[in-house]
Amino acid sequence: MKHESKLVLGAALAFALALAGCASQGGTTDTSTGSAPDGYLVKADADTPSEGKLHIQLDYDTAELAGLDPAGAELARGWQITALVYDTLVGIGPNFEIVPKLAESFEQVSDTEYVFTLRDAKFSNGRTVTTDDVIGSLQRLIDMQALWSTQLGQIESMEATGDNEVTITLAAPYTAFLSALANTPAAIMPIEEINAGLDPTTEMLGTGPFVAVDHRQDESWRFERNPEYWGGDTLGIDELEISIVNSDQTRLAGLRDGSVAFTNFANPDAMDLLGNAANVVALDQTQTNFFYVFMNSVNPESPLTDQKLRQAVNSALDRQQIVDLALAGLSTPSAVTPANLPGACSPDSMPMVGGDTSALEGQTLSVLIYNDDPALASIAQAVQQQLEAAGAAVNIETLDYATYSDRVYVQQPGDFELALGWFAGYADPSMVTGWWNPEQAFFNVGFTQSHADLNEAIATAATLPNGSERDEALQTVCELVDTYSEIVPLATQPMVLAYRDDIVSPSLFTDEGYGDFLRLITEFRVLSAEQ
Amino acid sequence: MQWVRWSVGRVLIGLLTILGITLVVFLISRAVPGDVATTLLGPFATEEQRAAVTERLGLDQPVYTQYWLWLVSMLQGDFGTSVASGMPVLDELALRLPVTALIAGMSLVLALVIGVPLGIAQALHVRKARGVTGRVLSGFAISFPEFALGSIIIFIFSTLQLGVSVGAFTSVTDNFWGGVASSIIPAAILSVFTIGATARTTRDAVLDVLVEPFIQASVARGDSPGSIVRHHILRNASIPVVTLTATLTAYLLGGAVIIEAMFNVPGLGSYLLTALDRRDYAVIQAGVTLAAIVFVAMSVLVELLSSLIDPRVSTVGGRR
């Protein structure tokens, strides 16, 4: 039933795309951003009154086993939703620099020591944030052994070194530490209330701009202004309503008829589809998330246990063509370090570029994809064409995500040959390079081997401070990954963000590391109440 | 008395059918690859984390134990808790059932109010232009894919700004009249098929009745056409229509997934589809069981109604 439904929904979308394509003939495309500052796609009009209700739509809801607890959130949508209620010590600015947030200032006093000075902030229940909340939150995250616990690095000690000052000492230098602190799982939680019985998996109590007043799973969220928010007047919205709308077609319709102010599309074709819609601005925010292809080097039944064949597949892939054909030209070819992060490796400089593809002659390979992401099917078709041009026969197998997940991540060894998917790219290269070490990443032990030289290169790059030496170390990581050709990066993931310019004036960064395109929601301004 | 025994037998068979469906659904949901621990924990979870979740949800117990525990809980009114939302499944279903029921009800009313007269008219004018036109129209209505019609409607209404929003659905549980207004277009699209099917079934049933000797006798007696339709045709042609209505009701309650997804209707169909994606077993089992109860109940009701309309239905071996 599900598969058929997906097929029919796919047919419906294709039909809608055809309709929209007809309509766009002769229209004009409005994707201009005006004169936005560096690092911004668009900057909200700060002169607009800071009030009003905003209705936006998102393509899917957060659904985590940890419920509403940000510390246990493992996926980007969970980070994004909980970030509306919770704050982190530091945040991410334009171009990925670290900016103050709940900490009004911070200082790295040595390779391993960081000092944070807290601002005078309160939780939405009126209680002032203390150093105990900071230390308790991070200790709680470490103790949970959640996904983000590993991203913090090795914390040796945390202590209050003043009324509003916390000093954190790492066991070893870890360049990505501040970037890791900037994501919502490292949010500062109300430890006193949690110790008194508050269950953060069902109840949200934070210092962020909003308080959650209603949530219906997979249907809607309603947030209201947090009267205790430390940002005070910078918050431009009184009430935020989020509808969860899975169908691209319906979100397109909502923008066209003005029933929604802002929404997102993982489907890059949305940019064209909205080309001639009145009062609609569509922009592409470059994510550090990137698409990749897994090649199963562990399962003895997989022909890709042969490194030469894996390298041939890697060499046959034309990343720029994948971007142009499958991603509407909206993304960028990427190596292991996401292309839009500072100091990223150039995919053109990888050893397998232009390499020997003769091992593909006469091979029959299958590519596994899942049906939730519209871009994957397009990428799979591009990959299929490229490998077939090199002499291989390629079958594409489309599964629902649960089945895909079972065959790729759960079964040991993984039950596949090639598989497509995407990773979150985060805000520092060392946060994602760890996924190439199966002893650290866990999820890939069923299809990738552990390589001592690669593991060492990953660890070295993680400890070096930003600069040319680290760039070289990351280049070594990229080249080793390319040589082993087990998890091969393809291109960054586009995210089309669209809004009604007669209803809302938003602020959006050009690049995003944690999938949080609502990162600047406090700057959004409501222009019209009619939605 | 024999009719009562026959009716009780039908109800018992219905209950056994529901029990069988619960078993099949339970086994199938456990047999499909992937599980809720994997889908919700994500790929980065360790084997230990997955095992802990599996144990917490009781999924490490033998399947027959899981089934028995679920069955006992269900009979006590506890359909379990959704892993995704953390809410009792019955509460979740109660939020969504009115939304789907309203759309299904509106569609069904349109089917009966338009489809039955249309079918009778087609049968009575079978060789005339309007009869042929009606037949073509009902054939077209049955054949036209809902997703195509839905796409056209969404495009037209959103592009031409016709005053009805198709980009934001209002649930009837939040705002009754807003929900009714939002339901009109999805219900109308669903009703295209149901009107066509009802008209076609009514036409065939009436044509079957028209050749019966008692119709010729009635005509020979000089009864008026209206009287013949009311007293002889409608009653005798109604059994297939009643049967179809029951089938359409079950279809509309559980099968209108495409339209729900297209119009972002927070109904039963889209809820079940999402649960299936996540392997949210409690929701899948409760949802399918509920659909089975509705379907079986409608089937039993139709059989009972049919036996009242035509007593021959409840006879065994041709004798009462």
Tab-separated table of C-alpha atoms in Angstrom, chain A residues 168-375:
chain	number	residue	atom	x	y	z
A	168	ILE	CA	35.950	24.242	30.216
A	169	THR	CA	39.161	22.296	29.763
A	170	LEU	CA	39.589	19.658	27.094
A	171	ALA	CA	41.789	16.605	27.466
A	172	ALA	CA	43.322	17.340	24.067
A	173	PRO	CA	43.055	20.115	21.507
A	174	TYR	CA	39.854	19.845	19.448
A	175	THR	CA	39.282	22.573	16.891
A	176	ALA	CA	35.607	21.800	16.345
A	177	PHE	CA	34.716	22.266	20.042
A	178	LEU	CA	33.065	25.688	19.702
A	179	SER	CA	31.216	24.615	16.555
A	180	ALA	CA	29.893	21.613	18.448
A	181	LEU	CA	28.759	23.842	21.312
A	182	ALA	CA	26.875	25.961	18.783
A	183	ASN	CA	24.353	23.270	17.869
A	184	THR	CA	21.112	22.734	19.771
A	185	PRO	CA	21.973	19.386	21.424
A	186	ALA	CA	24.466	21.410	23.494
A	187	ALA	CA	21.630	23.709	24.613
A	188	ILE	CA	21.610	25.052	28.145
A	189	MET	CA	18.874	23.219	29.994
A	190	PRO	CA	17.030	24.120	33.218
A	191	ILE	CA	18.981	21.690	35.356
A	192	GLU	CA	17.353	22.759	38.625
A	193	GLU	CA	13.896	22.002	37.250
A	194	ILE	CA	15.035	18.763	35.628
A	195	ASN	CA	16.470	17.625	38.944
A	196	ALA	CA	13.136	18.543	40.504
A	197	GLY	CA	11.256	16.279	38.100
A	198	LEU	CA	10.687	18.204	34.879
A	199	ASP	CA	10.778	15.782	31.956
A	200	PRO	CA	12.461	17.521	29.005
A	201	THR	CA	11.298	14.822	26.623
A	202	THR	CA	7.713	16.062	26.968
A	203	GLU	CA	8.032	19.614	28.318
A	204	MET	CA	10.143	22.410	26.871
A	205	LEU	CA	11.620	25.056	29.150
A	206	GLY	CA	14.411	27.117	27.680
A	207	THR	CA	15.925	30.559	27.319
A	208	GLY	CA	15.245	30.859	23.586
A	209	PRO	CA	12.984	33.296	21.762
A	210	PHE	CA	9.799	31.236	21.977
A	211	VAL	CA	7.814	29.006	24.260
A	212	ALA	CA	5.999	26.062	22.699
A	213	VAL	CA	2.275	26.202	23.444
A	214	ASP	CA	0.989	23.406	21.239
A	215	HIS	CA	2.347	20.493	19.239
A	216	ARG	CA	0.521	17.908	17.190
A	217	GLN	CA	2.912	15.334	15.848
A	218	ASP	CA	3.350	15.604	12.070
A	219	GLU	CA	0.671	18.274	11.960
A	220	SER	CA	1.581	21.554	13.593
A	221	TRP	CA	3.465	23.567	16.181
A	222	ARG	CA	2.472	26.816	17.814
A	223	PHE	CA	4.967	29.042	19.583
A	224	GLU	CA	4.527	32.314	21.418
A	225	ARG	CA	7.043	34.997	22.277
A	226	ASN	CA	9.087	34.166	25.375
A	227	PRO	CA	8.590	37.223	27.598
A	228	GLU	CA	11.854	36.443	29.369
A	229	TYR	CA	13.915	36.172	26.189
A	230	TRP	CA	17.245	37.888	26.643
A	231	GLY	CA	17.135	39.177	23.071
A	232	GLY	CA	14.083	41.266	24.005
A	233	ASP	CA	13.177	43.712	21.267
A	234	THR	CA	15.237	41.954	18.620
A	235	LEU	CA	12.475	39.351	18.347
A	236	GLY	CA	10.107	40.396	15.576
A	237	ILE	CA	7.298	37.861	15.983
A	238	ASP	CA	4.652	37.473	18.683
A	239	GLU	CA	3.329	34.134	17.521
A	240	LEU	CA	4.827	31.525	15.228
A	241	GLU	CA	2.671	28.830	13.714
A	242	ILE	CA	4.357	25.965	11.887
A	243	SER	CA	2.301	23.608	9.760
A	244	ILE	CA	3.857	20.323	8.729
A	245	VAL	CA	3.052	19.839	5.061
A	246	ASN	CA	4.719	16.872	3.389
A	247	SER	CA	3.469	17.559	-0.105
A	248	ASP	CA	5.652	19.880	-2.193
A	249	GLN	CA	2.617	20.618	-4.295
A	250	THR	CA	0.592	21.869	-1.340
A	251	ARG	CA	3.422	24.057	-0.070
A	252	LEU	CA	3.780	25.523	-3.551
A	253	ALA	CA	0.045	26.219	-3.526
A	254	GLY	CA	0.255	27.794	-0.077
A	255	LEU	CA	2.877	30.240	-1.285
A	256	ARG	CA	0.951	31.049	-4.421
A	257	ASP	CA	-2.332	31.716	-2.654
A	258	GLY	CA	-0.679	33.530	0.247
A	259	SER	CA	-1.904	31.181	2.953
A	260	VAL	CA	1.671	30.656	4.090
A	261	ALA	CA	4.509	33.138	4.455
A	262	PHE	CA	7.607	30.956	4.306
A	263	THR	CA	8.473	27.364	3.491
A	264	ASN	CA	11.274	25.076	2.348
A	265	PHE	CA	11.807	22.570	-0.442
A	266	ALA	CA	14.381	19.782	-0.598
A	267	ASN	CA	13.415	19.445	-4.258
A	268	PRO	CA	15.693	21.774	-6.231
A	269	ASP	CA	13.103	22.030	-9.025
A	270	ALA	CA	11.008	24.181	-6.695
A	271	MET	CA	13.159	27.138	-7.678
A	272	ASP	CA	11.885	26.961	-11.240
A	273	LEU	CA	8.349	26.093	-10.224
A	274	LEU	CA	8.048	29.287	-8.231
A	275	GLY	CA	9.601	31.369	-10.990
A	276	ASN	CA	6.521	33.345	-11.982
A	277	ALA	CA	4.516	33.260	-8.769
A	278	ALA	CA	3.519	36.747	-7.725
A	279	ASN	CA	5.123	38.085	-4.542
A	280	VAL	CA	7.110	34.895	-4.057
A	281	VAL	CA	10.879	34.980	-3.632
A	282	ALA	CA	12.735	31.683	-3.907
A	283	LEU	CA	16.354	31.405	-2.759
A	284	ASP	CA	18.860	28.592	-2.540
A	285	GLN	CA	20.602	28.273	0.798
A	286	THR	CA	23.737	26.168	0.439
A	287	GLN	CA	23.899	23.500	3.095
A	288	THR	CA	27.074	21.818	4.257
A	289	ASN	CA	25.028	18.616	4.068
A	290	PHE	CA	26.227	16.596	1.152
A	291	PHE	CA	25.201	13.629	-0.923
A	292	TYR	CA	27.453	10.600	-1.046
A	293	VAL	CA	27.642	7.106	-2.436
A	294	PHE	CA	28.450	4.174	-0.146
A	295	MET	CA	30.373	1.308	-1.727
A	296	ASN	CA	30.146	-1.907	0.257
A	297	SER	CA	33.695	-3.146	0.814
A	298	VAL	CA	32.794	-5.539	3.638
A	299	ASN	CA	30.089	-7.882	2.357
A	300	PRO	CA	31.898	-10.799	0.638
A	301	GLU	CA	29.083	-10.985	-1.907
A	302	SER	CA	29.671	-7.402	-2.991
A	303	PRO	CA	31.967	-6.998	-6.007
A	304	LEU	CA	33.006	-3.710	-4.441
A	305	THR	CA	35.266	-5.467	-1.966
A	306	ASP	CA	37.712	-5.004	-4.852
A	307	GLN	CA	39.326	-1.609	-4.327
A	308	LYS	CA	40.137	-1.258	-8.025
A	309	LEU	CA	36.460	-1.561	-8.870
A	310	ARG	CA	35.532	0.995	-6.206
A	311	GLN	CA	38.132	3.370	-7.592
A	312	ALA	CA	36.774	2.804	-11.095
A	313	VAL	CA	33.281	3.729	-9.880
A	314	ASN	CA	34.691	6.812	-8.174
A	315	SER	CA	36.578	7.816	-11.311
A	316	ALA	CA	33.525	7.351	-13.499
A	317	LEU	CA	31.476	9.782	-11.426
A	318	ASP	CA	31.232	13.280	-12.851
A	319	ARG	CA	30.180	15.400	-9.880
A	320	GLN	CA	29.577	18.572	-11.851
A	321	GLN	CA	27.293	16.690	-14.208
A	322	ILE	CA	25.386	15.309	-11.205
A	323	VAL	CA	24.948	18.864	-9.929
A	324	ASP	CA	23.778	20.108	-13.300
A	325	LEU	CA	21.493	17.197	-14.175
A	326	ALA	CA	20.114	16.113	-10.834
A	327	LEU	CA	20.348	19.133	-8.581
A	328	ALA	CA	19.293	21.873	-10.972
A	329	GLY	CA	22.766	23.406	-10.784
A	330	LEU	CA	22.032	24.637	-7.262
A	331	SER	CA	24.760	22.797	-5.388
A	332	THR	CA	28.525	22.350	-5.567
A	333	PRO	CA	30.668	19.253	-6.084
A	334	SER	CA	32.181	18.311	-2.766
A	335	ALA	CA	34.987	16.274	-1.231
A	336	VAL	CA	34.905	14.966	2.350
A	337	THR	CA	35.082	18.447	3.786
A	338	PRO	CA	31.857	20.141	2.645
A	339	ALA	CA	32.604	22.461	-0.258
A	340	ASN	CA	31.223	25.597	1.396
A	341	LEU	CA	33.185	25.260	4.660
A	342	PRO	CA	36.343	27.369	4.988
A	343	GLY	CA	39.419	25.391	3.986
A	344	ALA	CA	37.484	22.661	2.180
A	345	CYS	CA	39.344	20.290	-0.133
A	346	SER	CA	38.797	20.742	-3.822
A	347	PRO	CA	37.075	17.707	-5.352
A	348	ASP	CA	38.992	18.381	-8.564
A	349	SER	CA	42.283	17.696	-6.768
A	350	MET	CA	41.370	14.159	-5.711
A	351	PRO	CA	43.516	11.220	-6.882
A	352	MET	CA	40.695	9.355	-8.603
A	353	VAL	CA	39.621	12.238	-10.830
A	354	GLY	CA	40.087	11.133	-14.418
A	355	GLY	CA	41.279	7.709	-13.256
A	356	ASP	CA	41.015	4.310	-14.913
A	357	THR	CA	37.432	3.065	-15.274
A	358	SER	CA	38.178	-0.108	-17.235
A	359	ALA	CA	37.356	-2.330	-14.233
A	360	LEU	CA	33.703	-1.389	-14.728
A	361	GLU	CA	33.500	-3.146	-18.101
A	362	GLY	CA	30.932	-5.945	-17.927
A	363	GLN	CA	30.072	-5.373	-14.252
A	364	THR	CA	26.484	-5.410	-13.016
A	365	LEU	CA	25.873	-3.204	-9.996
A	366	SER	CA	22.842	-2.171	-8.005
A	367	VAL	CA	22.274	1.216	-6.409
A	368	LEU	CA	20.062	1.437	-3.337
A	369	ILE	CA	18.120	4.627	-2.635
A	370	TYR	CA	15.146	5.576	-0.450
A	371	ASN	CA	12.039	7.324	-1.622
A	372	ASP	CA	11.731	10.148	0.913
A	373	ASP	CA	14.183	12.472	-0.778
A	374	PRO	CA	13.248	13.549	-4.313
A	375	ALA	CA	16.859	14.417	-5.171
